[in-house]
């Protein structure tokens, strides 16, 4: 298939592009490089420098004729979304409407969307499955849920087929070491740990160690980015071949605590990695894990790289390569 990957120069997007190429698909990347990196682009692909807030850019891109597209161009910092909702409204909601309009205008009606388990909000049971009520607690999650609703309407009215993939914490790096472009201004746990390990930060702040978990720190469901990339491609092939839309959760169903991640990072990197326990952050649940049983049933997908050693080992390899450490 001829596939347009919107946000394909970003962290997850570049891994999705690599997976698509490995499966023989023809890929074009559309990105404004606000957070994506030129370093993440492959010479075998066409690149379109464009912005989802500019409908003319999208119309020009889709006019080239694509069988499908993957949308990974949303802003994703939950905390920032509560401070700057207007930023998330304009980019995530307005930008996505621009994408949908351009896609259907040019007859491209197969879409994979990088959604989020943030659409669920406070968990009523765990692991979270697709039937869990949706009640997002941050504005970022709200925008993702609204985009899912837009896709549902475009399916009814315009014949769009879509896959909405809900997952929590993407982590890790390409095990083959081809991709090692680091995220700008990371806020997630593992990149922050790595920045302490390489000396870019002084220490890690652990928010809360008095939760009712196995070691007192929060449990989160970390999915290796290569596992996520595989799911994106499988989902795309499913909606094209089955001619059905789908909404899936992607997770391990178990999760890793902050302390477990920290201790494993110390072991794997051989670095001290200073850390201090501080107060809880408002709105942080003790545990968040997602079930991927439906993804396994429909797509045959299972996470194969998402163990803690793989997550940390591949990330440390990328950081060492980037910072040219021995």
PDB file of C-alpha atoms in Angstrom:
ATOM      1  CA  UNK A   1       0.000   0.000   0.000  1.00  0.00           C
ATOM      2  CA  UNK A   2       0.912   3.614  -0.459  1.00  0.00           C
ATOM      3  CA  UNK A   3       0.750   5.116   3.038  1.00  0.00           C
ATOM      4  CA  UNK A   4       1.016   8.706   4.293  1.00  0.00           C
ATOM      5  CA  UNK A   5       2.389   8.872   7.841  1.00  0.00           C
ATOM      6  CA  UNK A   6       1.483  12.201   9.441  1.00  0.00           C
ATOM      7  CA  UNK A   7       3.987  12.872  12.204  1.00  0.00           C
ATOM      8  CA  UNK A   8       6.312  10.250  10.754  1.00  0.00           C
ATOM      9  CA  UNK A   9       9.502  12.028  11.862  1.00  0.00           C
ATOM     10  CA  UNK A  10       8.554  11.754  15.524  1.00  0.00           C
ATOM     11  CA  UNK A  11       9.465   9.156  18.106  1.00  0.00           C
ATOM     12  CA  UNK A  12       6.593   6.725  17.559  1.00  0.00           C
ATOM     13  CA  UNK A  13       6.050   7.798  13.958  1.00  0.00           C
ATOM     14  CA  UNK A  14       9.574   6.926  12.838  1.00  0.00           C
ATOM     15  CA  UNK A  15       9.255   3.441  14.314  1.00  0.00           C
ATOM     16  CA  UNK A  16       5.914   3.005  12.518  1.00  0.00           C
ATOM     17  CA  UNK A  17       7.565   4.083   9.257  1.00  0.00           C
ATOM     18  CA  UNK A  18      10.335   1.533   9.762  1.00  0.00           C
ATOM     19  CA  UNK A  19       7.769  -1.224  10.387  1.00  0.00           C
ATOM     20  CA  UNK A  20       5.753  -0.252   7.316  1.00  0.00           C
ATOM     21  CA  UNK A  21       8.893  -0.343   5.170  1.00  0.00           C
ATOM     22  CA  UNK A  22       9.768  -3.755   6.569  1.00  0.00           C
ATOM     23  CA  UNK A  23       6.360  -5.021   5.447  1.00  0.00           C
ATOM     24  CA  UNK A  24       6.866  -3.722   1.923  1.00  0.00           C
ATOM     25  CA  UNK A  25       4.619  -0.661   2.011  1.00  0.00           C
ATOM     26  CA  UNK A  26       5.472   2.560   0.163  1.00  0.00           C
ATOM     27  CA  UNK A  27       5.733   5.380   2.715  1.00  0.00           C
ATOM     28  CA  UNK A  28       5.576   9.166   2.541  1.00  0.00           C
ATOM     29  CA  UNK A  29       6.188  11.190   5.710  1.00  0.00           C
ATOM     30  CA  UNK A  30       4.303  14.426   6.400  1.00  0.00           C
ATOM     31  CA  UNK A  31       5.732  16.444   9.297  1.00  0.00           C
ATOM     32  CA  UNK A  32       6.378  20.047  10.334  1.00  0.00           C
ATOM     33  CA  UNK A  33       9.429  18.959  12.378  1.00  0.00           C
ATOM     34  CA  UNK A  34       8.254  20.893  15.443  1.00  0.00           C
ATOM     35  CA  UNK A  35       9.033  17.813  17.532  1.00  0.00           C
ATOM     36  CA  UNK A  36      10.049  15.350  14.831  1.00  0.00           C
ATOM     37  CA  UNK A  37      13.644  15.058  13.701  1.00  0.00           C
ATOM     38  CA  UNK A  38      15.293  15.054  10.293  1.00  0.00           C
ATOM     39  CA  UNK A  39      17.507  12.346  11.778  1.00  0.00           C
ATOM     40  CA  UNK A  40      14.434  10.070  11.977  1.00  0.00           C
ATOM     41  CA  UNK A  41      13.712  10.249   8.243  1.00  0.00           C
ATOM     42  CA  UNK A  42      14.653   7.435   5.870  1.00  0.00           C
ATOM     43  CA  UNK A  43      16.184   8.227   2.497  1.00  0.00           C
ATOM     44  CA  UNK A  44      13.958   5.576   0.868  1.00  0.00           C
ATOM     45  CA  UNK A  45      10.815   7.603   1.638  1.00  0.00           C
ATOM     46  CA  UNK A  46       9.385  10.812   0.252  1.00  0.00           C
ATOM     47  CA  UNK A  47       9.132  13.646   2.767  1.00  0.00           C
ATOM     48  CA  UNK A  48       6.585  16.454   2.739  1.00  0.00           C
ATOM     49  CA  UNK A  49       7.276  19.416   5.002  1.00  0.00           C
ATOM     50  CA  UNK A  50       3.822  20.541   6.030  1.00  0.00           C
ATOM     51  CA  UNK A  51       1.590  21.483   8.923  1.00  0.00           C
ATOM     52  CA  UNK A  52      -1.764  19.946   9.863  1.00  0.00           C
ATOM     53  CA  UNK A  53      -3.001  23.447  10.724  1.00  0.00           C
ATOM     54  CA  UNK A  54      -2.591  24.435   7.070  1.00  0.00           C
ATOM     55  CA  UNK A  55      -5.336  22.749   5.003  1.00  0.00           C
ATOM     56  CA  UNK A  56      -3.533  23.658   1.788  1.00  0.00           C
ATOM     57  CA  UNK A  57      -0.504  21.577   2.899  1.00  0.00           C
ATOM     58  CA  UNK A  58      -2.702  18.578   3.584  1.00  0.00           C
ATOM     59  CA  UNK A  59      -4.653  18.911   0.348  1.00  0.00           C
ATOM     60  CA  UNK A  60      -1.432  19.061  -1.631  1.00  0.00           C
ATOM     61  CA  UNK A  61      -0.146  15.962   0.161  1.00  0.00           C
ATOM     62  CA  UNK A  62      -3.305  13.869  -0.214  1.00  0.00           C
ATOM     63  CA  UNK A  63      -3.608  14.889  -3.868  1.00  0.00           C
ATOM     64  CA  UNK A  64      -0.632  12.597  -4.539  1.00  0.00           C
ATOM     65  CA  UNK A  65      -2.961   9.625  -3.984  1.00  0.00           C
ATOM     66  CA  UNK A  66      -2.654   7.341  -0.966  1.00  0.00           C
ATOM     67  CA  UNK A  67      -4.335   4.080  -0.010  1.00  0.00           C
ATOM     68  CA  UNK A  68      -4.184   4.880   3.701  1.00  0.00           C
ATOM     69  CA  UNK A  69      -2.807   7.270   6.290  1.00  0.00           C
ATOM     70  CA  UNK A  70      -1.625   7.106   9.887  1.00  0.00           C
ATOM     71  CA  UNK A  71      -2.148  10.080  12.200  1.00  0.00           C
ATOM     72  CA  UNK A  72       0.500  10.557  14.898  1.00  0.00           C
ATOM     73  CA  UNK A  73       0.657  14.362  14.935  1.00  0.00           C
ATOM     74  CA  UNK A  74      -1.201  15.218  18.153  1.00  0.00           C
ATOM     75  CA  UNK A  75       0.335  16.969  21.150  1.00  0.00           C
ATOM     76  CA  UNK A  76       0.597  14.515  24.038  1.00  0.00           C
ATOM     77  CA  UNK A  77       1.679  16.131  27.333  1.00  0.00           C
ATOM     78  CA  UNK A  78      -1.244  15.600  29.714  1.00  0.00           C
ATOM     79  CA  UNK A  79       0.003  18.108  32.293  1.00  0.00           C
ATOM     80  CA  UNK A  80       0.564  20.834  29.712  1.00  0.00           C
ATOM     81  CA  UNK A  81      -2.918  20.261  28.292  1.00  0.00           C
ATOM     82  CA  UNK A  82      -4.420  21.331  31.622  1.00  0.00           C
ATOM     83  CA  UNK A  83      -2.497  24.617  31.482  1.00  0.00           C
ATOM     84  CA  UNK A  84      -2.762  25.318  27.757  1.00  0.00           C
ATOM     85  CA  UNK A  85      -6.049  23.786  26.569  1.00  0.00           C
ATOM     86  CA  UNK A  86      -6.182  26.229  23.685  1.00  0.00           C
ATOM     87  CA  UNK A  87      -2.929  24.791  22.296  1.00  0.00           C
ATOM     88  CA  UNK A  88      -4.389  21.279  22.384  1.00  0.00           C
ATOM     89  CA  UNK A  89      -7.718  22.415  20.946  1.00  0.00           C
ATOM     90  CA  UNK A  90      -6.092  24.021  17.939  1.00  0.00           C
ATOM     91  CA  UNK A  91      -3.535  21.309  17.152  1.00  0.00           C
ATOM     92  CA  UNK A  92      -5.286  18.100  18.174  1.00  0.00           C
ATOM     93  CA  UNK A  93      -8.887  18.922  17.303  1.00  0.00           C
ATOM     94  CA  UNK A  94      -8.654  21.524  14.534  1.00  0.00           C
ATOM     95  CA  UNK A  95      -5.626  19.803  13.024  1.00  0.00           C
ATOM     96  CA  UNK A  96      -7.365  16.435  12.937  1.00  0.00           C
ATOM     97  CA  UNK A  97     -10.493  17.898  11.313  1.00  0.00           C
ATOM     98  CA  UNK A  98      -8.215  19.349   8.641  1.00  0.00           C
ATOM     99  CA  UNK A  99      -6.683  15.906   8.126  1.00  0.00           C
ATOM    100  CA  UNK A 100     -10.064  14.174   7.901  1.00  0.00           C
ATOM    101  CA  UNK A 101     -11.417  16.714   5.432  1.00  0.00           C
ATOM    102  CA  UNK A 102      -8.388  16.504   3.154  1.00  0.00           C
ATOM    103  CA  UNK A 103      -8.331  12.700   3.305  1.00  0.00           C
ATOM    104  CA  UNK A 104     -11.968  12.160   2.338  1.00  0.00           C
ATOM    105  CA  UNK A 105     -11.767  14.919  -0.289  1.00  0.00           C
ATOM    106  CA  UNK A 106      -9.056  12.925  -2.046  1.00  0.00           C
ATOM    107  CA  UNK A 107     -10.601   9.490  -1.499  1.00  0.00           C
ATOM    108  CA  UNK A 108      -8.170   8.246   1.147  1.00  0.00           C
ATOM    109  CA  UNK A 109     -10.502   6.431   3.541  1.00  0.00           C
ATOM    110  CA  UNK A 110      -8.311   4.059   5.575  1.00  0.00           C
ATOM    111  CA  UNK A 111      -6.961   5.631   8.769  1.00  0.00           C
ATOM    112  CA  UNK A 112      -4.995   4.509  11.810  1.00  0.00           C
ATOM    113  CA  UNK A 113      -5.079   6.907  14.744  1.00  0.00           C
ATOM    114  CA  UNK A 114      -2.677   6.989  17.664  1.00  0.00           C
ATOM    115  CA  UNK A 115      -5.197   7.398  20.470  1.00  0.00           C
ATOM    116  CA  UNK A 116      -4.573   7.016  24.195  1.00  0.00           C
ATOM    117  CA  UNK A 117      -5.774   5.152  27.257  1.00  0.00           C
ATOM    118  CA  UNK A 118      -6.097   8.654  28.743  1.00  0.00           C
ATOM    119  CA  UNK A 119      -9.616   8.588  27.269  1.00  0.00           C
ATOM    120  CA  UNK A 120     -10.645   6.344  30.173  1.00  0.00           C
ATOM    121  CA  UNK A 121      -9.765   8.557  33.144  1.00  0.00           C
ATOM    122  CA  UNK A 122      -9.808   7.088  36.659  1.00  0.00           C
ATOM    123  CA  UNK A 123      -9.873   3.288  36.315  1.00  0.00           C
ATOM    124  CA  UNK A 124     -12.948   1.503  37.635  1.00  0.00           C
ATOM    125  CA  UNK A 125     -11.265  -1.874  37.159  1.00  0.00           C
ATOM    126  CA  UNK A 126      -7.971  -3.176  35.786  1.00  0.00           C
ATOM    127  CA  UNK A 127      -6.601  -4.047  33.391  1.00  0.00           C
ATOM    128  CA  UNK A 128      -8.653  -1.642  31.286  1.00  0.00           C
ATOM    129  CA  UNK A 129     -10.472  -3.213  28.349  1.00  0.00           C
ATOM    130  CA  UNK A 130     -12.325  -1.593  25.468  1.00  0.00           C
ATOM    131  CA  UNK A 131     -15.635  -1.667  27.378  1.00  0.00           C
ATOM    132  CA  UNK A 132     -14.317   0.466  30.231  1.00  0.00           C
ATOM    133  CA  UNK A 133     -16.236   3.776  30.532  1.00  0.00           C
ATOM    134  CA  UNK A 134     -14.551   6.799  28.980  1.00  0.00           C
ATOM    135  CA  UNK A 135     -14.264   9.804  31.265  1.00  0.00           C
ATOM    136  CA  UNK A 136     -10.923  11.574  30.655  1.00  0.00           C
ATOM    137  CA  UNK A 137      -9.399  13.482  33.556  1.00  0.00           C
ATOM    138  CA  UNK A 138      -7.117  15.708  31.495  1.00  0.00           C
ATOM    139  CA  UNK A 139      -7.713  17.814  28.427  1.00  0.00           C
ATOM    140  CA  UNK A 140      -5.275  15.789  26.338  1.00  0.00           C
ATOM    141  CA  UNK A 141      -7.401  12.673  26.915  1.00  0.00           C
ATOM    142  CA  UNK A 142     -10.519  14.675  26.108  1.00  0.00           C
ATOM    143  CA  UNK A 143      -9.095  15.692  22.717  1.00  0.00           C
ATOM    144  CA  UNK A 144      -8.236  12.077  21.901  1.00  0.00           C
ATOM    145  CA  UNK A 145     -11.748  10.937  22.802  1.00  0.00           C
ATOM    146  CA  UNK A 146     -13.293  13.674  20.670  1.00  0.00           C
ATOM    147  CA  UNK A 147     -11.135  12.641  17.713  1.00  0.00           C
ATOM    148  CA  UNK A 148     -12.403   9.070  18.109  1.00  0.00           C
ATOM    149  CA  UNK A 149     -15.952  10.454  17.971  1.00  0.00           C
ATOM    150  CA  UNK A 150     -15.144  12.499  14.850  1.00  0.00           C
ATOM    151  CA  UNK A 151     -13.810   9.374  13.153  1.00  0.00           C
ATOM    152  CA  UNK A 152     -17.020   7.536  14.025  1.00  0.00           C
ATOM    153  CA  UNK A 153     -19.101  10.249  12.356  1.00  0.00           C
ATOM    154  CA  UNK A 154     -16.840  10.352   9.301  1.00  0.00           C
ATOM    155  CA  UNK A 155     -17.278   6.582   9.044  1.00  0.00           C
ATOM    156  CA  UNK A 156     -21.076   6.980   9.005  1.00  0.00           C
ATOM    157  CA  UNK A 157     -21.160   9.975   6.693  1.00  0.00           C
ATOM    158  CA  UNK A 158     -18.089   9.590   4.465  1.00  0.00           C
ATOM    159  CA  UNK A 159     -17.224   5.889   4.519  1.00  0.00           C
ATOM    160  CA  UNK A 160     -13.984   6.344   6.455  1.00  0.00           C
ATOM    161  CA  UNK A 161     -12.559   3.152   7.960  1.00  0.00           C
ATOM    162  CA  UNK A 162     -10.385   3.651  11.015  1.00  0.00           C
ATOM    163  CA  UNK A 163      -8.419   1.945  13.740  1.00  0.00           C
ATOM    164  CA  UNK A 164      -8.145   3.815  17.058  1.00  0.00           C
ATOM    165  CA  UNK A 165      -5.269   2.424  19.121  1.00  0.00           C
ATOM    166  CA  UNK A 166      -5.391   3.242  22.832  1.00  0.00           C
ATOM    167  CA  UNK A 167      -2.186   2.774  24.791  1.00  0.00           C
ATOM    168  CA  UNK A 168      -0.389   4.276  27.746  1.00  0.00           C
ATOM    169  CA  UNK A 169       3.377   4.677  27.931  1.00  0.00           C
ATOM    170  CA  UNK A 170       5.388   4.185  24.772  1.00  0.00           C
ATOM    171  CA  UNK A 171       9.000   3.427  25.686  1.00  0.00           C
ATOM    172  CA  UNK A 172      12.153   1.843  24.331  1.00  0.00           C
ATOM    173  CA  UNK A 173      13.949   2.248  21.012  1.00  0.00           C
ATOM    174  CA  UNK A 174      14.482   0.325  17.822  1.00  0.00           C
ATOM    175  CA  UNK A 175      16.286  -2.888  18.915  1.00  0.00           C
ATOM    176  CA  UNK A 176      18.328  -2.831  15.696  1.00  0.00           C
ATOM    177  CA  UNK A 177      19.725   0.592  16.588  1.00  0.00           C
ATOM    178  CA  UNK A 178      18.751   2.229  13.296  1.00  0.00           C
ATOM    179  CA  UNK A 179      16.608   4.844  15.055  1.00  0.00           C
ATOM    180  CA  UNK A 180      18.150   6.726  17.940  1.00  0.00           C
ATOM    181  CA  UNK A 181      16.917  10.300  17.555  1.00  0.00           C
ATOM    182  CA  UNK A 182      16.004  11.425  21.075  1.00  0.00           C
ATOM    183  CA  UNK A 183      12.798  13.233  21.953  1.00  0.00           C
ATOM    184  CA  UNK A 184      13.026  16.939  22.620  1.00  0.00           C
ATOM    185  CA  UNK A 185      12.109  17.970  26.176  1.00  0.00           C
ATOM    186  CA  UNK A 186      10.976  14.509  27.331  1.00  0.00           C
ATOM    187  CA  UNK A 187       8.675  14.277  30.327  1.00  0.00           C
ATOM    188  CA  UNK A 188       8.135  10.521  30.545  1.00  0.00           C
ATOM    189  CA  UNK A 189       9.866   8.376  33.157  1.00  0.00           C
ATOM    190  CA  UNK A 190      12.363   6.361  31.125  1.00  0.00           C
ATOM    191  CA  UNK A 191      13.855   9.253  29.106  1.00  0.00           C
ATOM    192  CA  UNK A 192      14.182  11.263  32.323  1.00  0.00           C
ATOM    193  CA  UNK A 193      16.027   8.357  33.948  1.00  0.00           C
ATOM    194  CA  UNK A 194      18.333   8.194  30.920  1.00  0.00           C
ATOM    195  CA  UNK A 195      19.033  11.930  31.116  1.00  0.00           C
ATOM    196  CA  UNK A 196      20.162  11.459  34.707  1.00  0.00           C
ATOM    197  CA  UNK A 197      22.302   8.505  33.617  1.00  0.00           C
ATOM    198  CA  UNK A 198      24.114  10.563  30.965  1.00  0.00           C
ATOM    199  CA  UNK A 199      24.511  13.582  33.263  1.00  0.00           C
ATOM    200  CA  UNK A 200      22.011  15.882  31.580  1.00  0.00           C
ATOM    201  CA  UNK A 201      19.887  16.003  34.757  1.00  0.00           C
ATOM    202  CA  UNK A 202      21.037  15.901  38.364  1.00  0.00           C
ATOM    203  CA  UNK A 203      18.410  13.526  39.681  1.00  0.00           C
ATOM    204  CA  UNK A 204      15.050  11.877  39.180  1.00  0.00           C
ATOM    205  CA  UNK A 205      12.048  13.031  41.190  1.00  0.00           C
ATOM    206  CA  UNK A 206       9.744  10.118  42.078  1.00  0.00           C
ATOM    207  CA  UNK A 207       6.259  11.410  42.751  1.00  0.00           C
ATOM    208  CA  UNK A 208       4.945   9.452  45.715  1.00  0.00           C
ATOM    209  CA  UNK A 209       6.105   6.271  47.414  1.00  0.00           C
ATOM    210  CA  UNK A 210       3.080   5.610  49.619  1.00  0.00           C
ATOM    211  CA  UNK A 211       0.680   4.145  47.056  1.00  0.00           C
ATOM    212  CA  UNK A 212      -0.966   0.770  47.646  1.00  0.00           C
ATOM    213  CA  UNK A 213       1.311  -1.014  45.201  1.00  0.00           C
ATOM    214  CA  UNK A 214       3.988  -3.660  45.642  1.00  0.00           C
ATOM    215  CA  UNK A 215       6.704  -1.084  46.456  1.00  0.00           C
ATOM    216  CA  UNK A 216       4.692   2.074  47.115  1.00  0.00           C
ATOM    217  CA  UNK A 217       5.361   3.727  43.736  1.00  0.00           C
ATOM    218  CA  UNK A 218       2.984   4.053  40.798  1.00  0.00           C
ATOM    219  CA  UNK A 219       2.513   1.205  38.335  1.00  0.00           C
ATOM    220  CA  UNK A 220       2.277   2.040  34.650  1.00  0.00           C
ATOM    221  CA  UNK A 221       1.876  -0.071  31.529  1.00  0.00           C
ATOM    222  CA  UNK A 222       4.959   0.454  29.350  1.00  0.00           C
ATOM    223  CA  UNK A 223       4.769  -0.739  25.745  1.00  0.00           C
ATOM    224  CA  UNK A 224       7.873  -0.966  23.616  1.00  0.00           C
ATOM    225  CA  UNK A 225       7.614   1.407  20.692  1.00  0.00           C
ATOM    226  CA  UNK A 226       8.454  -1.403  18.266  1.00  0.00           C
ATOM    227  CA  UNK A 227       5.509  -3.415  19.596  1.00  0.00           C
ATOM    228  CA  UNK A 228       3.310  -0.361  19.072  1.00  0.00           C
ATOM    229  CA  UNK A 229       4.641   0.070  15.541  1.00  0.00           C
ATOM    230  CA  UNK A 230       3.773  -3.534  14.743  1.00  0.00           C
ATOM    231  CA  UNK A 231       0.240  -2.983  16.054  1.00  0.00           C
ATOM    232  CA  UNK A 232      -0.222   0.095  13.861  1.00  0.00           C
ATOM    233  CA  UNK A 233       0.687  -1.857  10.734  1.00  0.00           C
ATOM    234  CA  UNK A 234      -1.419  -4.886  11.676  1.00  0.00           C
ATOM    235  CA  UNK A 235      -4.387  -2.629  12.399  1.00  0.00           C
ATOM    236  CA  UNK A 236      -3.987  -0.894   9.043  1.00  0.00           C
ATOM    237  CA  UNK A 237      -3.908  -4.196   7.198  1.00  0.00           C
ATOM    238  CA  UNK A 238      -6.968  -5.372   9.166  1.00  0.00           C
ATOM    239  CA  UNK A 239      -9.215  -2.416   8.310  1.00  0.00           C
ATOM    240  CA  UNK A 240      -8.197  -2.571   4.648  1.00  0.00           C
ATOM    241  CA  UNK A 241      -8.680  -6.329   4.294  1.00  0.00           C
ATOM    242  CA  UNK A 242     -11.724  -6.735   6.554  1.00  0.00           C
ATOM    243  CA  UNK A 243     -13.272  -3.402   5.591  1.00  0.00           C
ATOM    244  CA  UNK A 244     -14.153  -2.825   9.243  1.00  0.00           C
ATOM    245  CA  UNK A 245     -13.212  -0.133  11.732  1.00  0.00           C
ATOM    246  CA  UNK A 246     -11.922  -1.074  15.152  1.00  0.00           C
ATOM    247  CA  UNK A 247     -10.943   0.411  18.501  1.00  0.00           C
ATOM    248  CA  UNK A 248      -8.307  -1.476  20.480  1.00  0.00           C
ATOM    249  CA  UNK A 249      -6.393  -1.205  23.725  1.00  0.00           C
ATOM    250  CA  UNK A 250      -2.695  -2.035  23.627  1.00  0.00           C
ATOM    251  CA  UNK A 251      -0.940  -3.053  26.825  1.00  0.00           C
ATOM    252  CA  UNK A 252       0.851  -5.758  28.737  1.00  0.00           C
ATOM    253  CA  UNK A 253      -1.832  -5.998  31.411  1.00  0.00           C
ATOM    254  CA  UNK A 254       0.757  -6.080  34.195  1.00  0.00           C
ATOM    255  CA  UNK A 255       2.826  -2.918  34.425  1.00  0.00           C
ATOM    256  CA  UNK A 256       6.087  -1.830  36.021  1.00  0.00           C
ATOM    257  CA  UNK A 257       6.552   0.335  39.123  1.00  0.00           C
ATOM    258  CA  UNK A 258       8.664   3.474  39.091  1.00  0.00           C
ATOM    259  CA  UNK A 259      11.107   1.907  41.541  1.00  0.00           C
ATOM    260  CA  UNK A 260      11.391  -1.265  39.453  1.00  0.00           C
ATOM    261  CA  UNK A 261      12.187   0.825  36.390  1.00  0.00           C
ATOM    262  CA  UNK A 262      14.767   2.843  38.307  1.00  0.00           C
ATOM    263  CA  UNK A 263      16.499  -0.171  39.846  1.00  0.00           C
ATOM    264  CA  UNK A 264      16.611  -1.993  36.506  1.00  0.00           C
ATOM    265  CA  UNK A 265      18.078   1.109  34.863  1.00  0.00           C
ATOM    266  CA  UNK A 266      20.817   1.282  37.497  1.00  0.00           C
ATOM    267  CA  UNK A 267      21.618  -2.372  36.883  1.00  0.00           C
ATOM    268  CA  UNK A 268      21.662  -2.136  33.082  1.00  0.00           C
ATOM    269  CA  UNK A 269      23.479   1.190  32.747  1.00  0.00           C
ATOM    270  CA  UNK A 270      25.874   0.685  35.645  1.00  0.00           C
ATOM    271  CA  UNK A 271      25.135   4.277  36.676  1.00  0.00           C
ATOM    272  CA  UNK A 272      24.150   5.535  40.120  1.00  0.00           C
ATOM    273  CA  UNK A 273      21.112   7.503  38.829  1.00  0.00           C
ATOM    274  CA  UNK A 274      20.299   9.705  41.788  1.00  0.00           C
ATOM    275  CA  UNK A 275      16.642   9.873  42.761  1.00  0.00           C
ATOM    276  CA  UNK A 276      14.526  11.430  45.471  1.00  0.00           C
ATOM    277  CA  UNK A 277      11.012  10.678  46.583  1.00  0.00           C
ATOM    278  CA  UNK A 278       8.733  13.712  46.619  1.00  0.00           C
ATOM    279  CA  UNK A 279       5.017  14.241  47.121  1.00  0.00           C
ATOM    280  CA  UNK A 280       2.359  12.761  44.914  1.00  0.00           C
ATOM    281  CA  UNK A 281       1.198  14.580  41.816  1.00  0.00           C
ATOM    282  CA  UNK A 282      -2.479  15.496  41.741  1.00  0.00           C
ATOM    283  CA  UNK A 283      -4.514  13.102  39.613  1.00  0.00           C
ATOM    284  CA  UNK A 284      -1.967  10.283  39.497  1.00  0.00           C
ATOM    285  CA  UNK A 285      -3.731   6.916  40.009  1.00  0.00           C
ATOM    286  CA  UNK A 286      -1.778   4.211  41.821  1.00  0.00           C
ATOM    287  CA  UNK A 287      -1.996   1.834  38.876  1.00  0.00           C
ATOM    288  CA  UNK A 288      -2.857   1.975  35.190  1.00  0.00           C
ATOM    289  CA  UNK A 289      -2.717  -1.145  33.030  1.00  0.00           C
ATOM    290  CA  UNK A 290      -4.466  -2.070  29.799  1.00  0.00           C
ATOM    291  CA  UNK A 291      -5.685  -5.377  28.421  1.00  0.00           C
ATOM    292  CA  UNK A 292      -4.776  -6.266  24.843  1.00  0.00           C
ATOM    293  CA  UNK A 293      -6.831  -9.465  24.577  1.00  0.00           C
ATOM    294  CA  UNK A 294      -8.979  -8.073  21.774  1.00  0.00           C
ATOM    295  CA  UNK A 295      -5.899  -6.953  19.818  1.00  0.00           C
ATOM    296  CA  UNK A 296      -4.506 -10.467  20.148  1.00  0.00           C
ATOM    297  CA  UNK A 297      -7.801 -11.983  19.017  1.00  0.00           C
ATOM    298  CA  UNK A 298      -8.353  -9.718  16.001  1.00  0.00           C
ATOM    299  CA  UNK A 299      -4.799  -8.913  14.922  1.00  0.00           C
ATOM    300  CA  UNK A 300      -2.749 -11.731  16.389  1.00  0.00           C
ATOM    301  CA  UNK A 301      -0.753  -9.016  18.177  1.00  0.00           C
ATOM    302  CA  UNK A 302       1.230  -9.605  21.344  1.00  0.00           C
ATOM    303  CA  UNK A 303       3.938  -7.399  22.880  1.00  0.00           C
ATOM    304  CA  UNK A 304       7.260  -9.187  22.429  1.00  0.00           C
ATOM    305  CA  UNK A 305       9.740  -6.410  23.299  1.00  0.00           C
ATOM    306  CA  UNK A 306       8.011  -4.887  26.324  1.00  0.00           C
ATOM    307  CA  UNK A 307       9.879  -6.537  29.179  1.00  0.00           C
ATOM    308  CA  UNK A 308      11.704  -4.150  31.494  1.00  0.00           C
ATOM    309  CA  UNK A 309      15.176  -5.223  30.353  1.00  0.00           C
ATOM    310  CA  UNK A 310      14.269  -4.731  26.687  1.00  0.00           C
ATOM    311  CA  UNK A 311      12.688  -1.345  27.349  1.00  0.00           C
ATOM    312  CA  UNK A 312      15.685  -0.058  29.256  1.00  0.00           C
ATOM    313  CA  UNK A 313      18.369  -1.845  27.268  1.00  0.00           C
ATOM    314  CA  UNK A 314      17.208  -0.496  23.906  1.00  0.00           C
ATOM    315  CA  UNK A 315      16.786   3.010  25.346  1.00  0.00           C
ATOM    316  CA  UNK A 316      20.243   3.004  26.918  1.00  0.00           C
ATOM    317  CA  UNK A 317      21.699   1.810  23.602  1.00  0.00           C
ATOM    318  CA  UNK A 318      20.079   4.789  21.839  1.00  0.00           C
ATOM    319  CA  UNK A 319      21.303   7.274  24.444  1.00  0.00           C
ATOM    320  CA  UNK A 320      24.848   5.890  24.336  1.00  0.00           C
ATOM    321  CA  UNK A 321      24.862   6.117  20.549  1.00  0.00           C
ATOM    322  CA  UNK A 322      23.441   9.638  20.555  1.00  0.00           C
ATOM    323  CA  UNK A 323      25.855  10.929  23.212  1.00  0.00           C
ATOM    324  CA  UNK A 324      28.721   8.821  21.814  1.00  0.00           C
ATOM    325  CA  UNK A 325      29.370   7.054  25.076  1.00  0.00           C
ATOM    326  CA  UNK A 326      31.490   3.934  25.254  1.00  0.00           C
TER     327      UNK A 326
END
